[in-house]
XYZ file of C-alpha atoms in Angstrom:
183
model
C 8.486 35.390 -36.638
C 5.255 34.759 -35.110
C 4.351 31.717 -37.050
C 8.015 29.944 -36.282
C 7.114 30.348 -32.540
C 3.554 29.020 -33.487
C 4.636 26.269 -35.552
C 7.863 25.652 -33.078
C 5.536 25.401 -29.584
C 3.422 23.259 -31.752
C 5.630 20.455 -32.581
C 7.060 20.836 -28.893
C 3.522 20.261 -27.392
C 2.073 17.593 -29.952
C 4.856 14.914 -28.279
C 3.732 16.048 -24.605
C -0.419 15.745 -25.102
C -0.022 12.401 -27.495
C 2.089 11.031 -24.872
C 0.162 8.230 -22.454
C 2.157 6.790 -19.125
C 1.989 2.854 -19.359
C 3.202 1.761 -15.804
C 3.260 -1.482 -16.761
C 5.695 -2.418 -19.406
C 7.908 -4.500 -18.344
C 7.812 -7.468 -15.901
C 9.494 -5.314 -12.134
C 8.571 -4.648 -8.237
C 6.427 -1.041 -8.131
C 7.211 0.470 -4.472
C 4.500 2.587 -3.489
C 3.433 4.271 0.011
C 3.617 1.340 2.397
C 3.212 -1.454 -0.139
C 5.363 -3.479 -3.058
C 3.048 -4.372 -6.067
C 4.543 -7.102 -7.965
C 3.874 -6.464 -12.327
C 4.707 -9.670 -14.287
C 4.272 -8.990 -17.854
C 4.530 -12.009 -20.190
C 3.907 -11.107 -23.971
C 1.693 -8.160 -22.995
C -0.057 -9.889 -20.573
C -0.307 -8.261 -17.310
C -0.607 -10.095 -13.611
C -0.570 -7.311 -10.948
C -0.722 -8.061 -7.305
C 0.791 -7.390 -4.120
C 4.205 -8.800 -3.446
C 3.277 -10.009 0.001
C 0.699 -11.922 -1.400
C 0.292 -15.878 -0.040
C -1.518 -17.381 -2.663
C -1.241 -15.653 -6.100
C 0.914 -18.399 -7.933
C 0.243 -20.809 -5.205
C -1.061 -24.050 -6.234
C -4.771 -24.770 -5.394
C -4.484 -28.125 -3.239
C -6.154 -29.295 -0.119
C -4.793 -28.048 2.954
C -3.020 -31.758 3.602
C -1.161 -30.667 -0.133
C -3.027 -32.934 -2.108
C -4.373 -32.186 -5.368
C -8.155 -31.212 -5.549
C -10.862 -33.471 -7.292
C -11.914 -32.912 -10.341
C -15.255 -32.007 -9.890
C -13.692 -28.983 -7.494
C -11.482 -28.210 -10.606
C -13.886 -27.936 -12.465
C -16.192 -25.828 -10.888
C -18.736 -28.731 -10.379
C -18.327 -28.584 -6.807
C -18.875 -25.202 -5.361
C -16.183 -24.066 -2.860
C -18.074 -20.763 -2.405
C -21.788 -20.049 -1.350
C -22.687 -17.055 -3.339
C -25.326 -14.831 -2.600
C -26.128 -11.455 -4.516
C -24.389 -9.274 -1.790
C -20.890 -10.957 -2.094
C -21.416 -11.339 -6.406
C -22.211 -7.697 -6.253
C -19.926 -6.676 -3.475
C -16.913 -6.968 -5.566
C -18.333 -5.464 -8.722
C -19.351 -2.034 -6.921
C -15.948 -2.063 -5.127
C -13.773 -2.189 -8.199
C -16.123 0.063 -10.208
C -16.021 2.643 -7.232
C -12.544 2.753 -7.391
C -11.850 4.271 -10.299
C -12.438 8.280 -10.826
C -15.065 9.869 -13.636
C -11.575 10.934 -15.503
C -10.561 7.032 -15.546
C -13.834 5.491 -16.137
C -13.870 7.993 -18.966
C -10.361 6.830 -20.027
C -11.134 2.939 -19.253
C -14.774 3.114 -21.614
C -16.247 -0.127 -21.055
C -13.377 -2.415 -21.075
C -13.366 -4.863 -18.418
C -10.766 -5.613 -15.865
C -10.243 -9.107 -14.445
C -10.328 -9.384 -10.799
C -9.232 -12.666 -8.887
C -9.697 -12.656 -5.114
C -7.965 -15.809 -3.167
C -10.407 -16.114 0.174
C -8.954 -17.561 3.081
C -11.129 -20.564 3.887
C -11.093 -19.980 7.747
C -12.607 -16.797 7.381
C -14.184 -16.024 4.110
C -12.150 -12.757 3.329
C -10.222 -12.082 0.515
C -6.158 -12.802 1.260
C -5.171 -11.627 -2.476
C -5.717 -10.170 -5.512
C -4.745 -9.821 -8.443
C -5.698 -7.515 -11.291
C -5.188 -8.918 -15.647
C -5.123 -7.104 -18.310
C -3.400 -6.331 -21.539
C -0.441 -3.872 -22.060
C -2.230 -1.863 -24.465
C -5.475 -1.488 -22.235
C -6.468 1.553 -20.326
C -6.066 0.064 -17.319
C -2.242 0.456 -18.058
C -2.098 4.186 -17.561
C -3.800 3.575 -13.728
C -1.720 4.279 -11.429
C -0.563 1.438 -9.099
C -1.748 3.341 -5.615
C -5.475 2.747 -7.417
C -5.312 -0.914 -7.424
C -3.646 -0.558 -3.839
C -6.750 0.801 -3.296
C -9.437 -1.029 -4.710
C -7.419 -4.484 -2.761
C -7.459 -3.003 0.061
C -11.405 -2.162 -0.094
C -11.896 -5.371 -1.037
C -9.961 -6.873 1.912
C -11.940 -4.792 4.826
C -15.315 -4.871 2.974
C -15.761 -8.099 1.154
C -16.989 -11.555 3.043
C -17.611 -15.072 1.505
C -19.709 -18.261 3.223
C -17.472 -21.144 2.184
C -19.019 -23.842 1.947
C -17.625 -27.533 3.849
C -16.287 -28.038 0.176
C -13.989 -24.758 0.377
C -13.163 -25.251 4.005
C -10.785 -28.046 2.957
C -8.910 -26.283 0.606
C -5.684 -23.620 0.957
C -7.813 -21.740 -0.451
C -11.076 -20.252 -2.540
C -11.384 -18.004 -5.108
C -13.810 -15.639 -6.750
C -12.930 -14.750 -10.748
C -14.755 -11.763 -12.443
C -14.042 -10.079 -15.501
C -15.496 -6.659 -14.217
C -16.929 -4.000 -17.008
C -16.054 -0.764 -15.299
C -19.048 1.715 -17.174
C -21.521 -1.521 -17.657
C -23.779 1.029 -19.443
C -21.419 3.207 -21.464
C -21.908 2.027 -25.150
């Protein structure tokens, strides 16, 4: 009798400690304490920002609406004056928000970050947060990313250059390894 119980709690647990929550599966509107995070997933690939967001899918133009030179397009023409505070800046940020359970979870995937700066004052509007369906970063729960924007909102300043100061807006793109040194 004792090794039915055994054998029954067993195959009742295994489901339970194999299971993983993916937040993420499906393209939907994630309500959380005082914020609506918008989840697009297209093929497995996620796009995660906040709802009330004024650039994220907004095309890149000058601020009269017309389309950007090339050169800006192609990154030949810097819209952004970076320094090692503000390159930094946004790596510690996003690393710090993540717990020692997560980073232990996460390994030393990275996450890619993209911050839309408003122009007039060289802080971050937006952001939004990629990765793949299958990544750790799918079992985060949304209130972290809340988190990590919101950091990066109050604590994170750009110079824009006279280039950038003609545009919508600027933007910083960094594919950030959360454990750089876990091999």
């Amino acid at each position: 009798m004792k090794k039915i119980i055994a054998v029954t709690t067993l195959l009742l647990a295994t489901p339970i400690a194999w299971s993983q929550t993916f937040y993420y599966d499906q393209t939907k509107q994630i309500t959380g304490n005082g914020f609506v995070y918008q989840c697009d997933n297209i093929d497995g690939d996620i796009t995660l920002y906040n709802a009330n967001s004024r650039f994220v899918y907004h095309e890149w133009t000058y601020k009269d609406g017309s389309k950007p030179e090339d050169e800006i397009l192609r990154g030949f023409k810097n819209t952004i004056d970076f320094d090692d505070k503000s390159y930094e800046g946004l790596f510690t940020i996003v690393r710090n928000g993540f717990d020692e359970a997560q980073k232990a979870t996460i390994g030393n995937r990275s996450l890619y970050v993209m911050a839309y700066i408003d122009p007039a004052t060289g802080k971050i509007a937006d952001v939004e947060f990629a990765f793949f369906d299958e990544d750790p970063f799918a079992e985060i729960p949304v209130e972290v990313y809340y988190n990590i924007e919101q950091q990066l909102k109050q604590q994170q300043v750009y110079k824009i250059t006279d280039v950038g100061r003609q545009l919508n807006y600027c933007f910083d793109v960094a594919a950030v390894e959360i454990n750089p040194f876990h091999r």
